């Protein structure tokens, strides 16, 4: 049985950022990721000032800025009965706001970690306590067992670590969303703004990532009622 100090389950944004933060403090950890490559589900998201300060501390902010336009303003539009009722426009922030592709974030975090930190293809199936030490033992699908002094669960909504801790099960949200990108090879003409439009129980939005790539989303609210 392998014995490690810190094991992080899940190689998404949370797991990689946690491992990188520990590494920059001189603390070694191992990240167990069940897939064969580092990747993130979803398209993109907006990061505001505090987020960029955190990314700066992690040492990946400058790399992410290379493919991320600064956002100058946020525009909210309210439409009822096909008539625009209200529109507000304001500065995006007193600091820095940008849209970032999720996979860009994951790759930047992964590349900043020491070689060997991430173990791909490592899917855990259960966690139990060692009776002698009370340390958690992680059992992998390939039959390997790993004893950890510290176990950190960053393994998503169906978390094995959460079940081991006895946390409440996840609940379905009362909304559904579609997200994606549109690529403009010759460049788009949109302003560097984040626009959100609410019409009845539908919210749509647009966020330029680069001069060619635009992130968009459509969310249906309370669709389970």
PDB file of C-alpha atoms in Angstrom, residues 58-143:
ATOM      1  CA  UNK A  58      -1.064  31.036  -8.135  1.00  0.00           C
ATOM      2  CA  UNK A  59       1.217  32.330 -10.883  1.00  0.00           C
ATOM      3  CA  UNK A  60      -1.104  31.675 -13.852  1.00  0.00           C
ATOM      4  CA  UNK A  61      -2.842  35.040 -14.347  1.00  0.00           C
ATOM      5  CA  UNK A  62      -0.473  36.411 -16.996  1.00  0.00           C
ATOM      6  CA  UNK A  63      -0.763  33.264 -19.104  1.00  0.00           C
ATOM      7  CA  UNK A  64      -4.575  33.394 -19.013  1.00  0.00           C
ATOM      8  CA  UNK A  65      -4.637  37.084 -19.924  1.00  0.00           C
ATOM      9  CA  UNK A  66      -3.038  36.276 -23.288  1.00  0.00           C
ATOM     10  CA  UNK A  67      -6.346  34.827 -24.555  1.00  0.00           C
ATOM     11  CA  UNK A  68      -8.769  36.978 -22.587  1.00  0.00           C
ATOM     12  CA  UNK A  69     -10.031  40.468 -23.371  1.00  0.00           C
ATOM     13  CA  UNK A  70     -10.637  42.939 -20.529  1.00  0.00           C
ATOM     14  CA  UNK A  71     -14.354  43.658 -20.049  1.00  0.00           C
ATOM     15  CA  UNK A  72     -15.151  47.343 -19.649  1.00  0.00           C
ATOM     16  CA  UNK A  73     -18.849  47.307 -18.745  1.00  0.00           C
ATOM     17  CA  UNK A  74     -21.847  45.176 -17.809  1.00  0.00           C
ATOM     18  CA  UNK A  75     -25.212  45.777 -19.449  1.00  0.00           C
ATOM     19  CA  UNK A  76     -28.451  44.321 -18.076  1.00  0.00           C
ATOM     20  CA  UNK A  77     -31.676  44.414 -20.095  1.00  0.00           C
ATOM     21  CA  UNK A  78     -35.138  43.490 -18.763  1.00  0.00           C
ATOM     22  CA  UNK A  79     -37.870  42.610 -21.274  1.00  0.00           C
ATOM     23  CA  UNK A  80     -41.501  41.897 -20.365  1.00  0.00           C
ATOM     24  CA  UNK A  81     -44.267  41.160 -22.867  1.00  0.00           C
ATOM     25  CA  UNK A  82     -41.789  41.797 -25.700  1.00  0.00           C
ATOM     26  CA  UNK A  83     -41.207  45.360 -24.491  1.00  0.00           C
ATOM     27  CA  UNK A  84     -37.938  46.557 -23.006  1.00  0.00           C
ATOM     28  CA  UNK A  85     -38.770  47.715 -19.496  1.00  0.00           C
ATOM     29  CA  UNK A  86     -35.364  48.568 -18.133  1.00  0.00           C
ATOM     30  CA  UNK A  87     -31.723  48.756 -19.134  1.00  0.00           C
ATOM     31  CA  UNK A  88     -28.753  49.476 -16.912  1.00  0.00           C
ATOM     32  CA  UNK A  89     -25.160  49.981 -17.946  1.00  0.00           C
ATOM     33  CA  UNK A  90     -22.261  50.241 -15.554  1.00  0.00           C
ATOM     34  CA  UNK A  91     -18.540  49.657 -15.286  1.00  0.00           C
ATOM     35  CA  UNK A  92     -17.586  46.003 -15.042  1.00  0.00           C
ATOM     36  CA  UNK A  93     -15.601  46.575 -11.866  1.00  0.00           C
ATOM     37  CA  UNK A  94     -13.193  48.874 -10.123  1.00  0.00           C
ATOM     38  CA  UNK A  95     -10.542  46.278 -10.944  1.00  0.00           C
ATOM     39  CA  UNK A  96     -10.194  43.587 -13.599  1.00  0.00           C
ATOM     40  CA  UNK A  97     -12.910  41.548 -15.327  1.00  0.00           C
ATOM     41  CA  UNK A  98     -12.303  39.050 -18.132  1.00  0.00           C
ATOM     42  CA  UNK A  99     -13.890  35.961 -19.633  1.00  0.00           C
ATOM     43  CA  UNK A 100     -11.793  32.789 -19.563  1.00  0.00           C
ATOM     44  CA  UNK A 101     -12.195  29.472 -21.360  1.00  0.00           C
ATOM     45  CA  UNK A 102     -12.529  26.731 -18.761  1.00  0.00           C
ATOM     46  CA  UNK A 103     -10.085  24.386 -20.472  1.00  0.00           C
ATOM     47  CA  UNK A 104      -7.519  27.194 -20.689  1.00  0.00           C
ATOM     48  CA  UNK A 105      -7.793  27.540 -16.923  1.00  0.00           C
ATOM     49  CA  UNK A 106      -7.363  23.806 -16.306  1.00  0.00           C
ATOM     50  CA  UNK A 107      -4.348  23.523 -18.604  1.00  0.00           C
ATOM     51  CA  UNK A 108      -2.663  26.584 -17.084  1.00  0.00           C
ATOM     52  CA  UNK A 109      -3.050  25.172 -13.567  1.00  0.00           C
ATOM     53  CA  UNK A 110      -1.892  21.709 -14.629  1.00  0.00           C
ATOM     54  CA  UNK A 111       1.201  22.997 -16.441  1.00  0.00           C
ATOM     55  CA  UNK A 112       2.226  25.035 -13.384  1.00  0.00           C
ATOM     56  CA  UNK A 113       2.389  21.914 -11.198  1.00  0.00           C
ATOM     57  CA  UNK A 114       5.538  19.785 -10.831  1.00  0.00           C
ATOM     58  CA  UNK A 115       5.764  16.766 -13.119  1.00  0.00           C
ATOM     59  CA  UNK A 116       4.243  13.714 -11.455  1.00  0.00           C
ATOM     60  CA  UNK A 117       1.763  15.641  -9.304  1.00  0.00           C
ATOM     61  CA  UNK A 118      -1.246  14.620 -11.422  1.00  0.00           C
ATOM     62  CA  UNK A 119      -2.015  10.917 -11.792  1.00  0.00           C
ATOM     63  CA  UNK A 120      -4.350  10.448 -14.736  1.00  0.00           C
ATOM     64  CA  UNK A 121      -6.600   7.415 -15.104  1.00  0.00           C
ATOM     65  CA  UNK A 122      -6.880   7.114 -11.312  1.00  0.00           C
ATOM     66  CA  UNK A 123     -10.541   6.557 -10.515  1.00  0.00           C
ATOM     67  CA  UNK A 124     -11.406   5.968  -6.871  1.00  0.00           C
ATOM     68  CA  UNK A 125     -14.240   3.600  -6.013  1.00  0.00           C
ATOM     69  CA  UNK A 126     -14.303   3.845  -2.235  1.00  0.00           C
ATOM     70  CA  UNK A 127     -12.737   5.371   0.868  1.00  0.00           C
ATOM     71  CA  UNK A 128     -12.381   3.720   4.263  1.00  0.00           C
ATOM     72  CA  UNK A 129     -10.540   4.475   7.512  1.00  0.00           C
ATOM     73  CA  UNK A 130      -7.439   2.610   8.553  1.00  0.00           C
ATOM     74  CA  UNK A 131      -8.336   1.055  11.914  1.00  0.00           C
ATOM     75  CA  UNK A 132      -4.841   1.485  13.319  1.00  0.00           C
ATOM     76  CA  UNK A 133      -4.140   5.110  12.334  1.00  0.00           C
ATOM     77  CA  UNK A 134      -7.613   6.508  11.436  1.00  0.00           C
ATOM     78  CA  UNK A 135      -6.075   7.766   8.188  1.00  0.00           C
ATOM     79  CA  UNK A 136      -8.283   7.437   5.089  1.00  0.00           C
ATOM     80  CA  UNK A 137      -7.463   4.717   2.586  1.00  0.00           C
ATOM     81  CA  UNK A 138      -8.423   5.389  -1.031  1.00  0.00           C
ATOM     82  CA  UNK A 139      -9.214   2.314  -3.126  1.00  0.00           C
ATOM     83  CA  UNK A 140      -8.719   2.743  -6.890  1.00  0.00           C
ATOM     84  CA  UNK A 141     -10.500   0.880  -9.666  1.00  0.00           C
ATOM     85  CA  UNK A 142      -7.197  -0.700 -10.745  1.00  0.00           C
ATOM     86  CA  UNK A 143      -6.944  -2.370  -7.338  1.00  0.00           C
TER      87      UNK A 143
END
